[in-house]
CSV table of C-alpha atoms and ligand atoms in Angstrom, one decimal:
chain,number,residue,atom,x,y,z
A,1,MET,CA,-57.0,-62.5,-19.6
A,2,ASN,CA,-58.9,-59.7,-20.4
A,3,ARG,CA,-56.8,-56.1,-21.0
A,4,TRP,CA,-58.1,-54.8,-18.0
A,5,LYS,CA,-57.1,-57.2,-15.8
A,6,GLN,CA,-53.9,-57.7,-17.4
A,7,LEU,CA,-53.6,-53.7,-16.8
A,8,ALA,CA,-54.6,-54.1,-13.0
A,9,ARG,CA,-52.5,-57.0,-12.4
A,10,GLY,CA,-49.5,-54.8,-13.8
A,11,ALA,CA,-50.5,-51.6,-11.7
A,12,SER,CA,-50.8,-53.8,-8.6
A,13,MET,CA,-47.4,-54.6,-9.0
A,14,LEU,CA,-46.2,-51.1,-9.2
A,15,GLY,CA,-44.8,-49.0,-6.0
A,16,THR,CA,-46.2,-51.6,-3.6
A,17,LYS,CA,-43.4,-53.1,-2.0
A,18,LYS,CA,-41.5,-51.5,1.2
A,19,GLY,CA,-38.3,-51.2,1.5
A,20,PRO,CA,-35.7,-51.2,-1.6
A,21,GLN,CA,-37.9,-51.5,-4.9
A,22,PHE,CA,-36.7,-54.0,-7.3
A,23,GLU,CA,-33.2,-54.5,-6.2
A,24,ILE,CA,-30.5,-55.1,-8.6
A,25,VAL,CA,-28.7,-58.2,-7.0
A,26,ALA,CA,-26.0,-58.8,-10.0
A,27,ARG,CA,-25.1,-57.4,-13.2
A,28,GLU,CA,-22.7,-58.5,-15.8
A,29,ASP,CA,-21.3,-56.6,-18.8
A,30,PHE,CA,-21.0,-58.8,-21.9
A,31,SER,CA,-19.4,-56.1,-24.2
A,32,ASP,CA,-19.5,-52.2,-24.1
A,33,VAL,CA,-23.0,-51.8,-25.1
A,34,THR,CA,-24.7,-55.2,-23.7
A,35,PHE,CA,-25.4,-55.7,-19.9
A,36,LEU,CA,-27.3,-58.3,-17.8
A,37,LEU,CA,-29.3,-57.2,-14.7
A,38,GLU,CA,-30.6,-59.7,-12.4
A,39,ILE,CA,-33.5,-58.2,-10.1
A,40,ARG,CA,-35.0,-59.5,-6.9
A,41,HIS,CA,-38.8,-59.8,-7.4
A,42,PRO,CA,-40.1,-63.4,-6.1
A,43,LEU,CA,-43.4,-63.0,-7.4
A,44,MET,CA,-42.4,-62.1,-11.1
A,45,ALA,CA,-39.9,-64.9,-10.8
A,46,LYS,CA,-42.8,-67.1,-9.8
A,47,ALA,CA,-45.1,-65.9,-12.7
A,48,ALA,CA,-42.6,-65.5,-15.3
A,49,LYS,CA,-42.8,-67.9,-18.1
A,50,PRO,CA,-40.8,-68.2,-21.5
A,51,GLY,CA,-41.4,-65.7,-24.1
A,52,GLN,CA,-43.0,-63.0,-21.5
A,53,PHE,CA,-41.8,-59.5,-21.1
A,54,VAL,CA,-41.8,-56.7,-18.6
A,55,ILE,CA,-42.2,-53.1,-18.8
A,56,VAL,CA,-39.4,-51.1,-16.8
A,57,MET,CA,-38.9,-47.7,-15.1
A,58,SER,CA,-35.5,-47.1,-14.1
A,59,HIS,CA,-36.6,-44.0,-12.1
A,60,ALA,CA,-39.5,-41.9,-11.4
A,61,GLU,CA,-39.1,-39.8,-14.1
A,62,GLY,CA,-38.0,-42.2,-16.8
A,63,GLU,CA,-39.5,-43.5,-19.8
A,64,ARG,CA,-41.3,-46.9,-19.7
A,65,ILE,CA,-39.5,-49.2,-21.9
A,66,PRO,CA,-40.3,-53.1,-22.6
A,67,LEU,CA,-37.5,-55.7,-22.0
A,68,THR,CA,-37.8,-59.6,-22.3
A,69,ILE,CA,-37.4,-61.9,-19.3
A,70,ALA,CA,-34.4,-63.6,-20.5
A,71,ASP,CA,-34.1,-65.8,-17.4
A,72,PHE,CA,-36.1,-66.2,-14.3
A,73,ASP,CA,-34.8,-68.1,-10.9
A,74,ARG,CA,-37.8,-69.1,-8.8
A,75,GLY,CA,-35.6,-70.5,-6.0
A,76,LYS,CA,-33.6,-67.2,-5.9
A,77,GLY,CA,-36.9,-65.0,-6.6
A,78,THR,CA,-35.0,-63.2,-9.4
A,79,VAL,CA,-35.5,-62.2,-13.0
A,80,THR,CA,-32.9,-61.6,-15.5
A,81,LEU,CA,-32.9,-58.9,-18.3
A,82,VAL,CA,-30.2,-58.4,-20.9
A,83,ILE,CA,-30.2,-55.2,-22.3
A,84,GLN,CA,-28.5,-53.4,-25.3
A,85,ALA,CA,-27.7,-49.6,-24.6
A,86,VAL,CA,-28.8,-48.2,-28.0
A,87,GLY,CA,-30.8,-44.7,-27.1
A,88,LYS,CA,-31.2,-42.6,-24.0
A,89,THR,CA,-33.1,-44.8,-21.6
A,90,THR,CA,-31.2,-47.8,-22.1
A,91,ARG,CA,-27.9,-45.9,-21.9
A,92,GLU,CA,-29.0,-44.1,-18.8
A,93,MET,CA,-29.8,-47.6,-17.3
A,94,GLN,CA,-26.4,-48.6,-18.5
A,95,GLN,CA,-24.8,-45.8,-16.2
A,96,MET,CA,-27.3,-45.7,-13.3
A,97,CYS,CA,-28.2,-49.4,-12.8
A,98,GLN,CA,-25.6,-51.0,-10.5
A,99,VAL,CA,-25.8,-53.8,-8.1
A,100,GLY,CA,-27.4,-52.6,-4.9
A,101,THR,CA,-29.6,-49.9,-6.6
A,102,SER,CA,-33.2,-50.4,-7.5
A,103,LEU,CA,-35.5,-49.9,-10.3
A,104,HIS,CA,-38.1,-47.8,-9.8
A,105,ALA,CA,-40.8,-49.9,-11.5
A,106,LEU,CA,-41.3,-53.2,-12.9
A,107,VAL,CA,-44.5,-54.5,-14.6
A,108,GLY,CA,-45.5,-58.0,-15.9
A,109,PRO,CA,-45.0,-60.6,-16.6
A,110,MET,CA,-46.7,-59.7,-19.9
A,111,GLY,CA,-47.4,-60.9,-23.3
A,112,VAL,CA,-48.6,-64.5,-24.3
A,113,PRO,CA,-46.2,-67.2,-23.2
A,114,SER,CA,-44.5,-69.1,-25.8
A,115,GLN,CA,-45.9,-72.7,-26.1
A,116,ALA,CA,-42.8,-74.6,-25.3
A,117,SER,CA,-44.1,-77.9,-25.7
A,118,GLY,CA,-46.0,-80.2,-28.0
A,119,VAL,CA,-42.9,-80.8,-30.4
A,120,LYS,CA,-40.3,-83.7,-30.3
A,121,LYS,CA,-37.7,-81.6,-32.1
A,122,VAL,CA,-37.1,-77.9,-32.3
A,123,VAL,CA,-34.6,-75.3,-33.4
A,124,CYS,CA,-34.2,-72.1,-31.0
A,125,VAL,CA,-32.2,-69.5,-33.1
A,126,GLY,CA,-31.0,-66.3,-31.5
A,127,GLY,CA,-29.2,-63.4,-33.4
A,128,GLY,CA,-27.2,-61.1,-31.2
A,129,LEU,CA,-29.1,-59.7,-28.3
A,130,GLY,CA,-32.0,-62.2,-29.4
A,131,VAL,CA,-29.6,-65.1,-27.9
A,132,ALA,CA,-31.0,-63.7,-24.3
A,133,PRO,CA,-34.9,-64.2,-25.0
A,134,VAL,CA,-34.6,-67.3,-27.0
A,135,PHE,CA,-32.9,-68.9,-23.8
A,136,PRO,CA,-35.9,-69.6,-21.5
A,137,GLN,CA,-37.8,-71.1,-24.6
A,138,ALA,CA,-35.1,-73.4,-25.5
A,139,ARG,CA,-34.9,-74.5,-21.7
A,140,GLY,CA,-38.7,-74.8,-21.8
A,141,PHE,CA,-38.5,-77.2,-24.8
A,142,LYS,CA,-36.0,-79.2,-23.1
A,143,GLU,CA,-37.8,-79.4,-19.8
A,144,ALA,CA,-40.8,-80.5,-22.1
A,145,GLY,CA,-38.9,-83.3,-23.2
A,146,ALA,CA,-38.0,-81.9,-26.6
A,147,TYR,CA,-34.7,-82.8,-28.7
A,148,VAL,CA,-33.4,-79.0,-28.6
A,149,ILE,CA,-30.8,-78.0,-31.3
A,150,GLY,CA,-29.7,-74.2,-30.5
A,151,VAL,CA,-28.2,-71.7,-33.2
A,152,ILE,CA,-26.8,-68.8,-32.0
A,153,GLY,CA,-25.3,-66.2,-33.9
A,154,PHE,CA,-22.9,-63.2,-33.4
A,155,ARG,CA,-20.9,-60.8,-35.2
A,156,THR,CA,-17.8,-61.9,-34.1
A,157,TRP,CA,-16.5,-63.8,-31.2
A,158,LYS,CA,-16.0,-61.3,-28.8
A,159,LEU,CA,-19.7,-60.8,-28.3
A,160,ILE,CA,-20.6,-64.3,-27.6
A,161,PHE,CA,-22.6,-64.8,-24.5
A,162,TRP,CA,-24.5,-67.4,-22.6
A,163,GLU,CA,-22.8,-70.1,-24.9
A,164,ASP,CA,-22.5,-72.4,-21.5
A,165,LYS,CA,-26.2,-71.8,-20.8
A,166,PHE,CA,-27.1,-73.0,-24.3
A,167,ARG,CA,-24.8,-75.9,-24.0
A,168,ASN,CA,-26.7,-77.3,-20.8
A,169,CYS,CA,-30.0,-77.0,-22.4
A,170,CYS,CA,-29.3,-78.2,-25.8
A,171,ASN,CA,-29.2,-81.4,-27.4
A,172,GLU,CA,-26.6,-80.1,-29.8
A,173,LEU,CA,-25.5,-76.3,-30.3
A,174,ILE,CA,-24.4,-74.5,-33.5
A,175,VAL,CA,-22.5,-71.3,-32.7
A,176,CYS,CA,-22.1,-69.1,-36.0
A,177,THR,CA,-20.0,-65.8,-36.5
A,178,ASP,CA,-20.4,-63.2,-39.3
A,179,ASP,CA,-16.5,-63.1,-39.7
A,180,GLY,CA,-16.2,-67.1,-38.8
A,181,SER,CA,-14.0,-66.1,-35.6
A,182,VAL,CA,-15.7,-68.9,-33.7
A,183,GLY,CA,-17.9,-72.0,-35.1
A,184,VAL,CA,-19.8,-71.8,-38.7
A,185,ARG,CA,-18.9,-68.3,-40.6
A,186,GLY,CA,-21.9,-66.7,-41.7
A,187,PRO,CA,-25.5,-65.7,-40.3
A,188,VAL,CA,-27.9,-68.2,-38.3
A,189,THR,CA,-29.6,-69.1,-41.5
A,190,GLU,CA,-26.4,-71.1,-42.1
A,191,GLY,CA,-26.9,-73.0,-39.0
A,192,ILE,CA,-30.7,-73.2,-39.7
A,193,LYS,CA,-29.7,-74.9,-43.1
A,194,ARG,CA,-27.2,-77.3,-41.5
A,195,ALA,CA,-29.8,-78.3,-38.7
A,196,ILE,CA,-32.5,-79.2,-41.7
A,197,ALA,CA,-29.8,-81.2,-43.7
A,198,SER,CA,-29.0,-83.7,-40.7
A,199,HIS,CA,-32.6,-83.6,-39.0
A,200,PRO,CA,-35.4,-84.1,-41.4
A,201,ASP,CA,-37.8,-84.3,-38.6
A,202,ILE,CA,-37.8,-80.9,-37.0
A,203,GLY,CA,-41.0,-79.8,-35.9
A,204,GLU,CA,-40.7,-76.2,-35.1
A,205,VAL,CA,-38.1,-73.7,-35.1
A,206,ILE,CA,-38.1,-70.4,-33.2
A,207,ALA,CA,-36.1,-67.5,-34.2
A,208,ILE,CA,-35.3,-64.4,-32.3
A,209,GLY,CA,-33.1,-61.2,-33.3
A,210,PRO,CA,-33.5,-58.3,-35.6
A,211,PRO,CA,-36.6,-58.1,-38.1
A,212,VAL,CA,-34.0,-58.7,-41.2
A,213,MET,CA,-32.5,-61.8,-39.3
A,214,MET,CA,-36.0,-63.2,-38.3
A,215,LYS,CA,-37.4,-62.8,-41.9
A,216,ALA,CA,-34.4,-64.3,-43.2
A,217,CYS,CA,-35.1,-67.3,-41.0
A,218,ALA,CA,-38.7,-67.6,-42.0
A,219,GLU,CA,-37.7,-67.8,-45.7
A,220,ALA,CA,-35.0,-70.2,-44.8
A,221,THR,CA,-37.9,-72.5,-43.0
A,222,ARG,CA,-41.0,-71.9,-45.7
A,223,PRO,CA,-39.8,-74.4,-48.7
A,224,HIS,CA,-39.5,-76.9,-46.0
A,225,LYS,CA,-42.9,-75.9,-44.5
A,226,ILE,CA,-41.4,-75.8,-41.0
A,227,LYS,CA,-43.5,-73.9,-38.5
A,228,THR,CA,-41.5,-70.9,-37.7
A,229,VAL,CA,-42.4,-68.5,-34.7
A,230,VAL,CA,-40.9,-65.1,-34.2
A,231,SER,CA,-40.7,-62.6,-31.4
A,232,LEU,CA,-41.9,-59.1,-32.6
A,233,ASN,CA,-40.5,-56.1,-30.8
A,234,PRO,CA,-42.5,-53.0,-32.4
A,235,VAL,CA,-42.5,-49.8,-30.2
A,236,MET,CA,-44.8,-50.3,-27.1
A,237,VAL,CA,-46.1,-47.6,-24.7
A,238,ASP,CA,-48.6,-49.0,-22.2
A,239,GLY,CA,-48.1,-52.5,-23.1
A,240,THR,CA,-51.8,-53.7,-22.4
A,241,GLY,CA,-53.4,-53.5,-25.8
A,242,MET,CA,-54.9,-50.0,-24.8
A,243,CYS,CA,-52.6,-47.7,-26.8
A,244,GLY,CA,-52.0,-49.3,-30.3
A,245,GLY,CA,-48.5,-48.4,-30.5
A,246,CYS,CA,-47.6,-52.1,-31.1
A,247,ARG,CA,-50.0,-53.1,-33.9
A,248,VAL,CA,-48.2,-55.4,-36.5
A,249,ARG,CA,-49.8,-57.0,-39.5
A,250,ILE,CA,-49.8,-61.0,-39.3
A,251,GLY,CA,-51.6,-62.4,-42.7
A,252,GLY,CA,-53.2,-59.4,-43.7
A,253,GLU,CA,-54.7,-59.1,-40.1
A,254,VAL,CA,-54.1,-56.4,-37.4
A,255,LYS,CA,-52.5,-57.3,-34.3
A,256,PHE,CA,-51.2,-55.8,-30.9
A,257,ALA,CA,-47.9,-57.2,-30.2
A,258,CYS,CA,-48.1,-56.6,-26.6
A,259,VAL,CA,-51.4,-58.7,-26.0
A,260,ASP,CA,-51.7,-61.1,-28.9
A,261,GLY,CA,-48.0,-61.7,-29.0
A,262,PRO,CA,-45.0,-60.9,-29.0
A,263,ASP,CA,-44.6,-64.5,-30.8
A,264,PHE,CA,-46.2,-64.8,-34.2
A,265,ASP,CA,-46.0,-67.3,-37.1
A,266,GLY,CA,-42.9,-65.8,-39.0
A,267,HIS,CA,-44.4,-67.2,-42.5
A,268,GLN,CA,-47.3,-64.7,-41.8
A,269,VAL,CA,-45.6,-61.7,-40.4
A,270,ASP,CA,-45.4,-58.3,-42.7
A,271,PHE,CA,-41.8,-57.9,-41.8
A,272,GLU,CA,-41.9,-54.6,-44.1
A,273,ASP,CA,-44.6,-53.1,-42.2
A,274,LEU,CA,-42.8,-53.6,-39.0
A,275,THR,CA,-39.5,-52.0,-40.3
A,276,THR,CA,-41.1,-49.0,-41.4
A,277,ARG,CA,-43.2,-48.7,-38.1
A,278,LEU,CA,-39.6,-49.1,-35.9
A,279,LYS,CA,-38.2,-46.1,-37.9
A,280,ARG,CA,-41.1,-43.9,-37.0
A,281,PHE,CA,-39.5,-42.0,-34.2
A,282,ALA,CA,-36.3,-42.1,-35.1
A,283,ALA,CA,-35.8,-38.2,-35.3
A,284,GLU,CA,-37.5,-38.0,-31.8
A,285,GLU,CA,-35.1,-40.7,-30.5
A,286,LYS,CA,-32.0,-38.9,-31.9
A,287,SER,CA,-33.0,-35.7,-30.4
A,288,ALA,CA,-33.6,-37.4,-26.7
A,289,LEU,CA,-30.5,-39.1,-26.6
A,290,GLU,CA,-28.6,-35.7,-27.7
A,291,ARG,CA,-30.3,-34.0,-25.1
A,292,TRP,CA,-29.6,-36.6,-22.5
A,293,SER,CA,-25.6,-37.0,-23.5
A,294,GLU,CA,-25.3,-32.9,-23.5
A,295,SER,CA,-27.0,-32.8,-19.7
A,296,CYS,CA,-24.5,-35.5,-18.6
A,297,ARG,CA,-21.8,-34.0,-20.6
A,298,MET,CA,-21.4,-37.0,-22.4
A,299,LYS,CA,-19.8,-36.7,-26.0
A,300,ILE,CA,-21.5,-38.5,-28.9
A,301,PRO,CA,-20.1,-41.2,-29.7
A,302,PRO,CA,-19.3,-42.2,-26.4
A,303,LYS,CA,-15.9,-43.6,-25.3
A,304,SER,CA,-15.3,-47.2,-23.8
A,305,ALA,CA,-13.2,-47.3,-20.6
A,306,THR,CA,-10.1,-48.0,-22.8
A,307,GLY,CA,-11.0,-45.0,-24.5
A,308,ASP,CA,-12.0,-46.3,-27.9
A,309,THR,CA,-14.9,-45.1,-29.4
A,310,LEU,CA,-17.9,-47.0,-28.9
A,311,ASP,CA,-19.4,-48.5,-31.7
A,312,LEU,CA,-22.9,-48.0,-31.1
A,313,PRO,CA,-25.3,-50.8,-32.6
A,314,ASP,CA,-27.8,-49.7,-35.2
A,315,PRO,CA,-31.1,-49.8,-33.2
A,316,PHE,CA,-33.0,-51.4,-36.1
A,317,GLU,CA,-30.7,-53.8,-36.9
A,318,GLU,CA,-29.5,-55.0,-33.5
A,319,VAL,CA,-32.4,-54.3,-30.7
A,320,ARG,CA,-35.3,-55.7,-32.4
A,321,GLY,CA,-34.3,-59.3,-31.1
A,322,GLY,CA,-35.5,-57.9,-27.7
B,1,LIG,C1,-41.4,-56.9,-26.4
B,1,LIG,C2,-40.1,-56.3,-26.3
B,1,LIG,C3,-39.2,-56.7,-25.6
B,1,LIG,C4,-37.9,-56.1,-25.7
B,1,LIG,N1,-37.1,-56.9,-25.4
B,1,LIG,C5,-35.6,-56.0,-24.8
B,1,LIG,C6,-34.8,-56.6,-24.5
B,1,LIG,O1,-34.8,-58.1,-24.0
B,1,LIG,N2,-33.5,-55.9,-24.4
B,1,LIG,C7,-33.4,-54.8,-25.0
B,1,LIG,O2,-32.1,-54.3,-24.9
B,1,LIG,N3,-34.3,-54.3,-25.9
B,1,LIG,C8,-35.7,-55.0,-26.0
B,1,LIG,N4,-36.4,-54.3,-26.4
B,1,LIG,C9,-36.5,-52.8,-27.1
B,1,LIG,C10,-36.1,-52.0,-26.2
B,1,LIG,O3,-37.5,-51.9,-25.3
B,1,LIG,C11,-35.8,-50.5,-26.7
B,1,LIG,O4,-34.4,-50.9,-27.1
B,1,LIG,C12,-35.8,-49.4,-25.8
B,1,LIG,O5,-37.1,-49.0,-25.8
B,1,LIG,C13,-35.0,-48.2,-26.5
B,1,LIG,O6,-35.1,-47.1,-25.7
B,1,LIG,P1,-34.1,-46.1,-25.8
B,1,LIG,O7,-34.9,-45.0,-25.0
B,1,LIG,O8,-32.7,-46.5,-24.9
B,1,LIG,O9,-33.6,-46.2,-27.3
B,1,LIG,P2,-34.5,-45.1,-28.2
B,1,LIG,O10,-33.7,-44.2,-29.1
B,1,LIG,O11,-35.9,-44.3,-27.8
B,1,LIG,O12,-35.1,-46.3,-29.2
B,1,LIG,C14,-33.9,-47.2,-30.0
B,1,LIG,C15,-34.9,-48.2,-31.1
B,1,LIG,O13,-35.6,-48.9,-29.7
B,1,LIG,C16,-37.1,-48.7,-30.4
B,1,LIG,N5,-37.9,-48.4,-29.1
B,1,LIG,C17,-38.0,-47.1,-28.3
B,1,LIG,N6,-39.0,-47.1,-27.7
B,1,LIG,C18,-39.4,-48.3,-27.6
B,1,LIG,C19,-40.5,-48.8,-26.9
B,1,LIG,N7,-41.2,-48.0,-25.9
B,1,LIG,N8,-40.9,-49.9,-27.1
B,1,LIG,C20,-40.1,-50.6,-27.8
B,1,LIG,N9,-39.1,-50.5,-28.9
B,1,LIG,C21,-38.6,-48.9,-28.7
B,1,LIG,C22,-37.0,-47.7,-31.2
B,1,LIG,O14,-37.7,-48.1,-32.2
B,1,LIG,C23,-35.4,-47.7,-31.8
B,1,LIG,O15,-35.2,-48.8,-32.9
B,1,LIG,C24,-37.6,-55.0,-26.3
B,1,LIG,C25,-38.8,-54.3,-27.1
B,1,LIG,C26,-40.0,-54.9,-26.9
B,1,LIG,C27,-41.0,-54.4,-27.5
B,2,LIG,S1,-48.3,-51.3,-26.2
B,2,LIG,FE1,-50.0,-50.2,-26.5
B,2,LIG,S2,-51.2,-51.6,-27.4
B,2,LIG,FE2,-49.4,-52.6,-27.3
């Protein structure tokens, strides 16, 4: 679809509904910083495909932020987002987005849908927050008749979520934890190595997580010449290919992640360029968070419900999984 049409389609979804807009019908907190929102939007649920994302404004003055469609239920007419509170907007959403409240705007579905077919055996890898966006791809491959091996990785057992959902849609599931508290000790690349060792006929690997993780996954599959798809999440502004904010380098060419991706060939991605660009606005992001925290009289770092200091994730390491 051309970029103007995509923009027009997005705009037509903004603020056209009567009554409560984009109502939050369910919320689940996976940890002190990660939470799920299920939002009523029958049209979006009908149109959504694995690999796509939405642009969200939680209130009229809020920032537009891209979030991956982590699940959709056409019967219920809902889409699900899994969010990690890392900065001003996501922390604000963590406070304000409760069941019964509504988002101000939800634009999408955006991005090129993932090719969840044409492969007989696939490994779907999610690291941390990346577990959520890889789920619809795993389910899509399963529905297309593929043999699906899931590899999901977390720092520790307390942070594990959606293990059941993966067990239901994968033929095999390998859980990895950095501290070895559950499953295989080590990063998701350990899971990939095990999958490759027992299945020499793997046709494709999909890996979603922080850039450092996706890069490691691409390096783990390169010697085996297994096609490896990663989902890139550079800073986005309009999400329609107009601003150039999300430019990434793929095989020496410039691409816009919002309209050419976000999925790309992991063996072709310039991860160094991506990481450098992700850090470009670090000072502005820090001061926006400080201003917001001061305005709502929160201390930095914030306290959890139990009074413990929250261990906020490093956005560069944690969030890029989308
Ligand atoms: C296609 C795509 C899908 C994404 N999916 C998810 C998801 O499912 N769940 C999730 O928690 N996060 C996701 N993200 C990241 C999310 O958009 C950022 O965490 C969010 O914009 C941060 O805003 P903030 O104000 O809370 O933090 P800030 O302090 O502004 O930024 C914190 C981090 O987020 C990055 N960031 C800031 N603004 C943007 C922006 N407009 N676009 C992209 N990155 C930005 C910064 O580089 C920094 O690393 C996705 C990003 C992209 C591009
Ligand atoms: S977000 Fe503006 S071009 Fe992609």
